[in-house]
C-alpha positions as protocol buffer text, in pm:
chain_id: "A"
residue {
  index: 1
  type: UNK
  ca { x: 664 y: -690 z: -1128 }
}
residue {
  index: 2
  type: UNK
  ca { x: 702 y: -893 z: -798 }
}
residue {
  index: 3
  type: UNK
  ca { x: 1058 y: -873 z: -791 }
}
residue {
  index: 4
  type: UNK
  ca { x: 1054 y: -501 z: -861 }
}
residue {
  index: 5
  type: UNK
  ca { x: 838 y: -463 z: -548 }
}
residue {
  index: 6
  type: UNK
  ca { x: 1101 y: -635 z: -350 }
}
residue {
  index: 7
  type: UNK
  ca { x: 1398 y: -450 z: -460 }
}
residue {
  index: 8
  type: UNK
  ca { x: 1151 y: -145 z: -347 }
}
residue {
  index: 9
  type: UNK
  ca { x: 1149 y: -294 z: -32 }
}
residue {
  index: 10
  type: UNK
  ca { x: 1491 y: -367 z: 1 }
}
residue {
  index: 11
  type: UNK
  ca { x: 1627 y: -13 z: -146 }
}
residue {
  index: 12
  type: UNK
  ca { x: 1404 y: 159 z: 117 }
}
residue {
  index: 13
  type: UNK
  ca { x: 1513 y: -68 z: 385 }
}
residue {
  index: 14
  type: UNK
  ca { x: 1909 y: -11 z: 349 }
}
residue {
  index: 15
  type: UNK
  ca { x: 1808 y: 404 z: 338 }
}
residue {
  index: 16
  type: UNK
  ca { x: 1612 y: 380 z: 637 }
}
residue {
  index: 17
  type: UNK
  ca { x: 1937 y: 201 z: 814 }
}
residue {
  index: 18
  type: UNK
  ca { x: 2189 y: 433 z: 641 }
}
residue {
  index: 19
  type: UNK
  ca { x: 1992 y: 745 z: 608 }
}
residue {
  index: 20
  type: UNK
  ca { x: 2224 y: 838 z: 308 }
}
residue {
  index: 21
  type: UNK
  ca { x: 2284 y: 549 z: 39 }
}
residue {
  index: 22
  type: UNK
  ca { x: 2536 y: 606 z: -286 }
}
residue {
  index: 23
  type: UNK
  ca { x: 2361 y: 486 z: -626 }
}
residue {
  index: 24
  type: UNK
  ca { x: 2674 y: 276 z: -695 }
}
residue {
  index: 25
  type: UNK
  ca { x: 2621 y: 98 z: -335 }
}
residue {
  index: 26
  type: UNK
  ca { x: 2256 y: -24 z: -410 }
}
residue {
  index: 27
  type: UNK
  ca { x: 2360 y: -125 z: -750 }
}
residue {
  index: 28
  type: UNK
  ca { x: 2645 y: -381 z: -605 }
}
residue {
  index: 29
  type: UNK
  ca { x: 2425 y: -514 z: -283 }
}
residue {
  index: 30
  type: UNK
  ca { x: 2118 y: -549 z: -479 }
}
residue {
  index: 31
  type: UNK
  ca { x: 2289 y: -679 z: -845 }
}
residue {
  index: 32
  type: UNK
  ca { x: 2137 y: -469 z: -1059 }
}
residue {
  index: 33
  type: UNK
  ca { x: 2248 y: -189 z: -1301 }
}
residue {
  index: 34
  type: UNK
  ca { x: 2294 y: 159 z: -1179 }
}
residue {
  index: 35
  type: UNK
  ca { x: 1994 y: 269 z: -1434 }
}
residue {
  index: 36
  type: UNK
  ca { x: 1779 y: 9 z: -1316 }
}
residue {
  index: 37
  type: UNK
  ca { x: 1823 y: 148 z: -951 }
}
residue {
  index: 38
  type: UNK
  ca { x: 1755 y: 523 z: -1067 }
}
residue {
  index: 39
  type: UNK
  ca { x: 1415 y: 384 z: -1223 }
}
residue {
  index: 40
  type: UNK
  ca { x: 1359 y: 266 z: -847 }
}
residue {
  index: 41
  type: UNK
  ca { x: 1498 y: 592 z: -689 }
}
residue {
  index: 42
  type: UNK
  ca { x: 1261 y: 800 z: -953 }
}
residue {
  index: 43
  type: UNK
  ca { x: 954 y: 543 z: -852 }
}
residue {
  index: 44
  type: UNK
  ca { x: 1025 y: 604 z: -441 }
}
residue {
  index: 45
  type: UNK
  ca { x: 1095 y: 975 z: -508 }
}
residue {
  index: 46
  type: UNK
  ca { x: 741 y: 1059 z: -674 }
}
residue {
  index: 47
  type: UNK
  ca { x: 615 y: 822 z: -422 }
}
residue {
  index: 48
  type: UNK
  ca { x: 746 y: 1074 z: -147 }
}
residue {
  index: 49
  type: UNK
  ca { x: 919 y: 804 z: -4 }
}
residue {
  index: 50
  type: UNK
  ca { x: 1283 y: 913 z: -60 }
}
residue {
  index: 51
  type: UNK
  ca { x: 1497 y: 1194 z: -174 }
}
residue {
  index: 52
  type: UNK
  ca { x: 1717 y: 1169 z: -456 }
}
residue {
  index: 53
  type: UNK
  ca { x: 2048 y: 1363 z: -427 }
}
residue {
  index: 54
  type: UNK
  ca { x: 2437 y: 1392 z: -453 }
}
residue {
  index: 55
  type: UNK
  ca { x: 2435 y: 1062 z: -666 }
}
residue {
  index: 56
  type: UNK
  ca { x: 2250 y: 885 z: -405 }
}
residue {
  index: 57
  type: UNK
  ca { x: 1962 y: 865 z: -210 }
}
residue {
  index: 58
  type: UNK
  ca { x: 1834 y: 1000 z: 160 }
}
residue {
  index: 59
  type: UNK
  ca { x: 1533 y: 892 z: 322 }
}
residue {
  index: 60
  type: UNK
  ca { x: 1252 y: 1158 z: 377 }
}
residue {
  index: 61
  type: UNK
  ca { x: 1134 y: 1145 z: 759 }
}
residue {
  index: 62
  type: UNK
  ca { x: 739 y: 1298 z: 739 }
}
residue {
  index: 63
  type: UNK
  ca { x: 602 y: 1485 z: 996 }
}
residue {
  index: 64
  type: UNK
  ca { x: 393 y: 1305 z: 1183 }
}
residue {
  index: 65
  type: UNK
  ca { x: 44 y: 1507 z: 1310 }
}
residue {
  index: 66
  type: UNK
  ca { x: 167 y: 1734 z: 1638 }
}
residue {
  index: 67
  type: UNK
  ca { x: -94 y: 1638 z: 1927 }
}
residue {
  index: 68
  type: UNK
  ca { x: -294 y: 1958 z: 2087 }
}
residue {
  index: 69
  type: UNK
  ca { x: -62 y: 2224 z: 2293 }
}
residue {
  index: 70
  type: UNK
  ca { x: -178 y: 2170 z: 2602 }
}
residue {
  index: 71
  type: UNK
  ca { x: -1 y: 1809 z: 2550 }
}
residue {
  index: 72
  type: UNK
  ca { x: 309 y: 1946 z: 2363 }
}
residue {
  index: 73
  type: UNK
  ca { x: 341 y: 2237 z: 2647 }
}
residue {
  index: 74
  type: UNK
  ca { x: 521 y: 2003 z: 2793 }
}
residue {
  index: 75
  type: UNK
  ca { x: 733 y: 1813 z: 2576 }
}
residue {
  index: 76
  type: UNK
  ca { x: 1143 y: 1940 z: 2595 }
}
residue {
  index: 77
  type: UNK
  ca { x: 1008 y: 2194 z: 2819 }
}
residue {
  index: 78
  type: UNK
  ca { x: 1374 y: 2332 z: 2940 }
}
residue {
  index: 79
  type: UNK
  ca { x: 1494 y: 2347 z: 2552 }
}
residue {
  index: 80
  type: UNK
  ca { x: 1133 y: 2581 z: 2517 }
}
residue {
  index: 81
  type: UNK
  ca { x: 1226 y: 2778 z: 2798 }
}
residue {
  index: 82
  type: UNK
  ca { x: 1588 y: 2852 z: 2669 }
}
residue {
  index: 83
  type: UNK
  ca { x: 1506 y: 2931 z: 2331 }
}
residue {
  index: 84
  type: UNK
  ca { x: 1235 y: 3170 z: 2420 }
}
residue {
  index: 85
  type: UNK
  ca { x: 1465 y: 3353 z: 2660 }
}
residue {
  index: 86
  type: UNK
  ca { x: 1738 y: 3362 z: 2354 }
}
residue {
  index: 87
  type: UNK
  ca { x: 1462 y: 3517 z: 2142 }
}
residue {
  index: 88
  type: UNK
  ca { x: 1328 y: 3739 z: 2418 }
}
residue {
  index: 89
  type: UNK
  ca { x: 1670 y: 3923 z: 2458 }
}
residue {
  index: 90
  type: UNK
  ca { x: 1689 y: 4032 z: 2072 }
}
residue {
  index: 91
  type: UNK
  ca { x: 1365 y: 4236 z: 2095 }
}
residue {
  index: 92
  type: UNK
  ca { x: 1438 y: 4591 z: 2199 }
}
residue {
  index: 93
  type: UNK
  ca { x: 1233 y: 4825 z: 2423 }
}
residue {
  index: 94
  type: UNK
  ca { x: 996 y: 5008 z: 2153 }
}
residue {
  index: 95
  type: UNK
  ca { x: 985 y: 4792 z: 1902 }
}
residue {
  index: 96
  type: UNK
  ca { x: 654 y: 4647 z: 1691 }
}
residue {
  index: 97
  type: UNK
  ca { x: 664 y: 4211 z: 1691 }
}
residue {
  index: 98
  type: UNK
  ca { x: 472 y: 3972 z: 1582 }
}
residue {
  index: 99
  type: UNK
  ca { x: 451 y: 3668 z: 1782 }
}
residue {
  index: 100
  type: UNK
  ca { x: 291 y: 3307 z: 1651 }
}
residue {
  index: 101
  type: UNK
  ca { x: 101 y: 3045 z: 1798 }
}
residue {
  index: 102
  type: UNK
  ca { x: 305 y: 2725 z: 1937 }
}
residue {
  index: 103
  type: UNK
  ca { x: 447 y: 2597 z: 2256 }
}
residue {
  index: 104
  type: UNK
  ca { x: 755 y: 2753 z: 2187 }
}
residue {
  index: 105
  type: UNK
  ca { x: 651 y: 3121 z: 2121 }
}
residue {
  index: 106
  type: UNK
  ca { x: 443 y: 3086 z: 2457 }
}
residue {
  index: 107
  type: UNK
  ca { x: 787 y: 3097 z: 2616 }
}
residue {
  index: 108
  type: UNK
  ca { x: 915 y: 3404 z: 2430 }
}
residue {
  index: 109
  type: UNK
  ca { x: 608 y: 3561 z: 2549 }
}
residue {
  index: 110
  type: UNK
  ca { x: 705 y: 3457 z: 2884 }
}
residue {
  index: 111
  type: UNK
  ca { x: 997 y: 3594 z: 2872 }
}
residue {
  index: 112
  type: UNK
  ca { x: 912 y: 3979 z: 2769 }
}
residue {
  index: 113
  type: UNK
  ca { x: 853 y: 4054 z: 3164 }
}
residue {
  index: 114
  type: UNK
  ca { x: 1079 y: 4398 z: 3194 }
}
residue {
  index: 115
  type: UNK
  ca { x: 1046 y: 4480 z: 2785 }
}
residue {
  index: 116
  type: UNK
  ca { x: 954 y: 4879 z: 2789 }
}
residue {
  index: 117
  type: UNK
  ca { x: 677 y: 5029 z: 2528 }
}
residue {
  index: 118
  type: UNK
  ca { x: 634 y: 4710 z: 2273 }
}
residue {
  index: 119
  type: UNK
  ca { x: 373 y: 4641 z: 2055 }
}
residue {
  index: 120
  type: UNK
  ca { x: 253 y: 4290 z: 2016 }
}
residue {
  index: 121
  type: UNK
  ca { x: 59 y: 4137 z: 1733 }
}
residue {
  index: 122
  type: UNK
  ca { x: -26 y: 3786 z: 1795 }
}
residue {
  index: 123
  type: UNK
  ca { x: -305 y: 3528 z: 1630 }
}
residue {
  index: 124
  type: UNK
  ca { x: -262 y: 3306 z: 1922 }
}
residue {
  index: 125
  type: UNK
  ca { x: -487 y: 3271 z: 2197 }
}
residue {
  index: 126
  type: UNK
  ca { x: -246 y: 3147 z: 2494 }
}
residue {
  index: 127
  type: UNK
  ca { x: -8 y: 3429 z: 2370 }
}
residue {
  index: 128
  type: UNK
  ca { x: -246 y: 3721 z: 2416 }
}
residue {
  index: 129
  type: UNK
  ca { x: -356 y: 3566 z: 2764 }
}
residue {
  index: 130
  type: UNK
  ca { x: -21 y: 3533 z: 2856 }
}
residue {
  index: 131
  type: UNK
  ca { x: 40 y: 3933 z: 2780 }
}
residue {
  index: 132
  type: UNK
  ca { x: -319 y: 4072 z: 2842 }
}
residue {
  index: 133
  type: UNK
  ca { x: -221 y: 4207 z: 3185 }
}
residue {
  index: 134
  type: UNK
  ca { x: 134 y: 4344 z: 3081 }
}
residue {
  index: 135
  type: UNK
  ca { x: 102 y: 4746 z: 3080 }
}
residue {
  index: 136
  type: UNK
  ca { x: 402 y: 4755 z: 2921 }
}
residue {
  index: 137
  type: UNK
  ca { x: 281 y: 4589 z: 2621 }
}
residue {
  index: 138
  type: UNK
  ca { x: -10 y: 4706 z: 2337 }
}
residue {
  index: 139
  type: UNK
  ca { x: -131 y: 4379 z: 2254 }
}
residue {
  index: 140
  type: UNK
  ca { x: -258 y: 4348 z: 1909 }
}
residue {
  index: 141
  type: UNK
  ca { x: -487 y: 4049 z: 1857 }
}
residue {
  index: 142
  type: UNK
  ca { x: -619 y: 3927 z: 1526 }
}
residue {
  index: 143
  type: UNK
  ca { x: -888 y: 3787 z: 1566 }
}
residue {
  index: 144
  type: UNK
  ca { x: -963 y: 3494 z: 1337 }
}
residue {
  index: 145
  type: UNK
  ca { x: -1149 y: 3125 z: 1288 }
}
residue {
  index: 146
  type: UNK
  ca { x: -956 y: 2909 z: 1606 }
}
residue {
  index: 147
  type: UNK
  ca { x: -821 y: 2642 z: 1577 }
}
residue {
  index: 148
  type: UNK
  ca { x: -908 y: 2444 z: 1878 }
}
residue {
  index: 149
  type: UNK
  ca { x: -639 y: 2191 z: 1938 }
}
residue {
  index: 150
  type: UNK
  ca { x: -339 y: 2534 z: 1885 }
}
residue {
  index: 151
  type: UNK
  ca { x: -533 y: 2772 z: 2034 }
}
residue {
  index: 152
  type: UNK
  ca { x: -426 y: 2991 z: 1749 }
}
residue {
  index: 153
  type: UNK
  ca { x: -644 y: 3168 z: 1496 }
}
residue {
  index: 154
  type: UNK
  ca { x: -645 y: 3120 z: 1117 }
}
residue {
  index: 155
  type: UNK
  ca { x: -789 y: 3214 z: 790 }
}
residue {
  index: 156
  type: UNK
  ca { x: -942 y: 3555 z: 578 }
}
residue {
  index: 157
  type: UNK
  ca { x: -995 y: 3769 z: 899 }
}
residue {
  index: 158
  type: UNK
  ca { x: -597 y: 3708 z: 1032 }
}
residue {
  index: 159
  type: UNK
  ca { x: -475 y: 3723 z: 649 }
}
residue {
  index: 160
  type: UNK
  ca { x: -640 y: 4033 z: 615 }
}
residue {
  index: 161
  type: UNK
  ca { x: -553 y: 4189 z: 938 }
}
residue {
  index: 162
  type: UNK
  ca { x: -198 y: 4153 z: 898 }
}
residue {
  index: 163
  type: UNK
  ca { x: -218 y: 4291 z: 541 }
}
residue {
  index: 164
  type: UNK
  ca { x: -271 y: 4667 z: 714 }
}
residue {
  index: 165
  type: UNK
  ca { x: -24 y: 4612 z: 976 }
}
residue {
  index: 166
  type: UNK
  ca { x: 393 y: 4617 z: 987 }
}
residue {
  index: 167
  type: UNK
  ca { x: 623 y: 4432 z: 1265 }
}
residue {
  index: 168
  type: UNK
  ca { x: 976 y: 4501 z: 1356 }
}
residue {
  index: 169
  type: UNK
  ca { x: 1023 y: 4126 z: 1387 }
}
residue {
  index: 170
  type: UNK
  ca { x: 788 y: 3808 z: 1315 }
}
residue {
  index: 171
  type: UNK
  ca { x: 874 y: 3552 z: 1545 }
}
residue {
  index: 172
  type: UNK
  ca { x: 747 y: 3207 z: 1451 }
}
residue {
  index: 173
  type: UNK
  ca { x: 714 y: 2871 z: 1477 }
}
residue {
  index: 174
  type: UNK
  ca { x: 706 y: 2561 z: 1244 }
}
residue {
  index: 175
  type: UNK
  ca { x: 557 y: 2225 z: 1258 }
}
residue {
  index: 176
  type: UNK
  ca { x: 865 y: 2098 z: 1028 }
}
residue {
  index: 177
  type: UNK
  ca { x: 1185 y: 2232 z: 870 }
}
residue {
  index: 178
  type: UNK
  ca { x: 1390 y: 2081 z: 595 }
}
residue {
  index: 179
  type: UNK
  ca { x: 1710 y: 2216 z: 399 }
}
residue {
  index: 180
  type: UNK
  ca { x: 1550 y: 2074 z: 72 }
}
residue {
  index: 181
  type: UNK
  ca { x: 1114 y: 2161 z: 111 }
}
residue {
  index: 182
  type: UNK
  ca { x: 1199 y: 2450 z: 406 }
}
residue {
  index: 183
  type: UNK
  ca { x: 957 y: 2549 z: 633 }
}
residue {
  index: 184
  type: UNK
  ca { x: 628 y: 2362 z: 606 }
}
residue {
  index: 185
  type: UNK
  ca { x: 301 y: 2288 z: 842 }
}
residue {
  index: 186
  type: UNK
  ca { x: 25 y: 2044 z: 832 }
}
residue {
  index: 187
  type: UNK
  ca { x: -241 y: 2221 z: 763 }
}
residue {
  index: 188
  type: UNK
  ca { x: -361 y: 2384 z: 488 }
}
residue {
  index: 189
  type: UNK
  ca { x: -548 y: 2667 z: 615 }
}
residue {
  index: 190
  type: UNK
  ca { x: -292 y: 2730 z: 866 }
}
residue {
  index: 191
  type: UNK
  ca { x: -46 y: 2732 z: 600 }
}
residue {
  index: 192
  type: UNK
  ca { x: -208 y: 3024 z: 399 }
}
residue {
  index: 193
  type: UNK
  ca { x: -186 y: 3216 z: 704 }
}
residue {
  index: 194
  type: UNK
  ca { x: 173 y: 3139 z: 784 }
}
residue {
  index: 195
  type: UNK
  ca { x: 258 y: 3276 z: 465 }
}
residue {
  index: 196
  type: UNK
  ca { x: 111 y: 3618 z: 513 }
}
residue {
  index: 197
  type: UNK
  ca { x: 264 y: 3595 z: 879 }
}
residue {
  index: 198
  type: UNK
  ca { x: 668 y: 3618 z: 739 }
}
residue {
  index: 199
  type: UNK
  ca { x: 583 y: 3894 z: 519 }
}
residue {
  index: 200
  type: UNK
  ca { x: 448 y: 4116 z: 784 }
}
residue {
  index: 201
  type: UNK
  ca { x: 766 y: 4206 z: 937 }
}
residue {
  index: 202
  type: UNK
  ca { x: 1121 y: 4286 z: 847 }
}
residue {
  index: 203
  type: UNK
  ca { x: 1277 y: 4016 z: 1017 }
}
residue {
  index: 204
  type: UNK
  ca { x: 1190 y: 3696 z: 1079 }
}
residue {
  index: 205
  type: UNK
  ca { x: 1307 y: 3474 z: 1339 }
}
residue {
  index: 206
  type: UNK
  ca { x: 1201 y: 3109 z: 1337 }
}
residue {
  index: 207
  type: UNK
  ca { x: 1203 y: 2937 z: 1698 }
}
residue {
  index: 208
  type: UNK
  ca { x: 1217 y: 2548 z: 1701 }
}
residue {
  index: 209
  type: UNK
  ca { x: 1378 y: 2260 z: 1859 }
}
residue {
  index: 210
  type: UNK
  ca { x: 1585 y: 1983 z: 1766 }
}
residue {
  index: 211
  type: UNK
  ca { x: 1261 y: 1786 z: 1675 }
}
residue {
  index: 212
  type: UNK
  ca { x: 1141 y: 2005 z: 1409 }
}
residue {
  index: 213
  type: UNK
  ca { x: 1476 y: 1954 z: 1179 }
}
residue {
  index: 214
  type: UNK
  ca { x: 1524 y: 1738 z: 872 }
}
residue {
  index: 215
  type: UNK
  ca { x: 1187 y: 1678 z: 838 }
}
residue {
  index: 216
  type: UNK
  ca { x: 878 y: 1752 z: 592 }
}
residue {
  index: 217
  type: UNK
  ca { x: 506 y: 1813 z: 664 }
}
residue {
  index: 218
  type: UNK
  ca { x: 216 y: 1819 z: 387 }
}
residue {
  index: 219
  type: UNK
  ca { x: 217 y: 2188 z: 326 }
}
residue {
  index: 220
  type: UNK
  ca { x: 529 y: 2473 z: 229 }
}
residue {
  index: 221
  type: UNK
  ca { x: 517 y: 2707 z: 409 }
}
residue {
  index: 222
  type: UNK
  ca { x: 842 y: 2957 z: 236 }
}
residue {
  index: 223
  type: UNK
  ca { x: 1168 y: 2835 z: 131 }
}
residue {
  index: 224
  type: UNK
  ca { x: 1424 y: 2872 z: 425 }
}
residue {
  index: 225
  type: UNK
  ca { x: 1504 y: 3216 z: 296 }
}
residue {
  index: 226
  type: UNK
  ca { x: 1206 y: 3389 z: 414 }
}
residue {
  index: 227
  type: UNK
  ca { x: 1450 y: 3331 z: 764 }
}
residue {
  index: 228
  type: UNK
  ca { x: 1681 y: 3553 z: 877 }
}
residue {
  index: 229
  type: UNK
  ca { x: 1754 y: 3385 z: 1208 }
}
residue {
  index: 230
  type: UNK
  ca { x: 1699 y: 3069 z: 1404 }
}
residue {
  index: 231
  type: UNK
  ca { x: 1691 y: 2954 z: 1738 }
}
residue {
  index: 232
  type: UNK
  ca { x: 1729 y: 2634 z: 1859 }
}
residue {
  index: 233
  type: UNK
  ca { x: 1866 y: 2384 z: 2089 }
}
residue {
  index: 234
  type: UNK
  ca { x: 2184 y: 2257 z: 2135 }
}
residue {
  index: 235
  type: UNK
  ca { x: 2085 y: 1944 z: 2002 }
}
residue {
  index: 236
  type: UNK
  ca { x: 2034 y: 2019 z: 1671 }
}
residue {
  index: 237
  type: UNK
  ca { x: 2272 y: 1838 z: 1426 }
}
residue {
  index: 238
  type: UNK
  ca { x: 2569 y: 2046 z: 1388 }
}
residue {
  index: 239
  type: UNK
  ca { x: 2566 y: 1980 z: 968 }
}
residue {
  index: 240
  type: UNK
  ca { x: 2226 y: 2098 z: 947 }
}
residue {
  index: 241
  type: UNK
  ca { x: 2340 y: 2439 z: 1150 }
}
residue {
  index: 242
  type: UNK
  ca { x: 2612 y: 2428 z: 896 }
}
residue {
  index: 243
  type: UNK
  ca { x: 2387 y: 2414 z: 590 }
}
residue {
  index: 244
  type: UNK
  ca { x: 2176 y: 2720 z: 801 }
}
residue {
  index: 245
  type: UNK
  ca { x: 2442 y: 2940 z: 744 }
}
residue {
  index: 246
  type: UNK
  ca { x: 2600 y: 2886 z: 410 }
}
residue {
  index: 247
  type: UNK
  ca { x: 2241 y: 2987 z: 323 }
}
residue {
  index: 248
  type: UNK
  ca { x: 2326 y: 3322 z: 500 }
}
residue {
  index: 249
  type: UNK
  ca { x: 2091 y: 3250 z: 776 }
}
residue {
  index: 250
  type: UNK
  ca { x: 2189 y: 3370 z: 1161 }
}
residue {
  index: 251
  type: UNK
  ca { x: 2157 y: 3077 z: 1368 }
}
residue {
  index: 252
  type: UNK
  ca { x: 2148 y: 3103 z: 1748 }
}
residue {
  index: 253
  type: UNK
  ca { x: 2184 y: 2809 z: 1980 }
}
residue {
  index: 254
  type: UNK
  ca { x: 2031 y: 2841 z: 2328 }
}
């Protein structure tokens, strides 16, 4: 039993180096048989610990908890400000959006100044006071149970709210993003909401910088799908953006 421990140990070590390990790799470094290693692999998958794939093994990088938004406001500020001004320009004058709570969709907010005769739904609180005293804008609040730390408002009330109403475009958010779990958050409640959120509209574009890719949070969210486009940063690994579009999705760099 010890030494099955320590070839745990070991196999998660050489992953964590290599991010991507080969079955036939571990089975030659550590001298064991390729079935004994899959037994590992199956033992650090269910432990959440690793992801089995391609006849080998990648690490799984968890989303750590995201501190409140004041804090995060100003975290790869410029990257923020670039995306939201991306997202900003594909929203025409007239047009019905939903916008979500997070750092990120604060900037698209920002950036509407000049938009002509929109509608905006929003559950988040620093997104409606960012709007309230745009005339241009019908601002469409949810109301909701807030969630201190996001300013943003959760549960039955914005569930239910957004159940009777339609969007041109949903533009959202996401604590974590992953080609294998998709888009997932870490909480629960939140969660339930975010799923109602990308079926209120007919397009949904997901905002999110480099930081959010390749990895998971406790909660799914919707399978990558649900996405039709994505903005991010030029930082993003160019074989994730890659693996975007195969899946059909639009993906916009700013």
């Amino acid at each position: 039993m010890q030494l099955t421990i320590e070839r745990l140990e070991q196999i998660l070590h050489i992953v964590q180096e290599q991010q991507h390990v080969r079955v036939t790799e571990l089975s030659e470094r550590l001298g064991v048989s390729e079935p004994t290693i899959r037994r590992d692999l199956k033992k650090l998958e269910s432990m959440g610990r690793v992801r089995r794939e391609h006849g080998g093994v990648s690490i799984v990088e968890v989303a750590l908890a995201e501190p409140p938004v004041v804090q995060r406001s100003i975290e790869n500020r410029e990257e923020k400000q670039r995306i939201g001004r991306a997202a900003a320009s594909l929203i025409k004058d007239g047009e019905t959006i939903f916008l979500g709570s997070g750092t990120t969709t604060l900037e698209v907010a920002r950036a509407l100044e000049g938009k002509k005769n929109l509608t905006v739904i929003t559950n988040a609180l620093n997104v409606a006071y960012q709007l309230a005293g745009n005339e241009n804008i019908t601002l469409i609040v949810t109301g909701g149970v807030v969630r201190h730390s996001e300013f943003s408002m959760i549960g039955h009330i914005v569930e239910q709210t957004l159940k009777d109403l339609r969007a041109d475009k949903a533009i959202i958010s996401m604590r974590a993003i992953s080609l294998h779990d998709g888009l997932t958050n870490m909480n629960p409640l939140e969660t339930m909401t975010d799923r109602v959120i990308v079926q209120c509209a007919r397009e949904v574009i997901l905002v999110a910088d480099h930081t959010k890719f390749g990895k998971v949070a406790t909660s799914i969210v919707a399978p990558l799908t649900a996405v039709q486009k994505i903005i991010t940063d030029e930082q993003t690994p160019l074989d994730m953006l890659e693996e975007l579009r195969v899946l059909g999705i639009q993906v916009i760099q700013a």
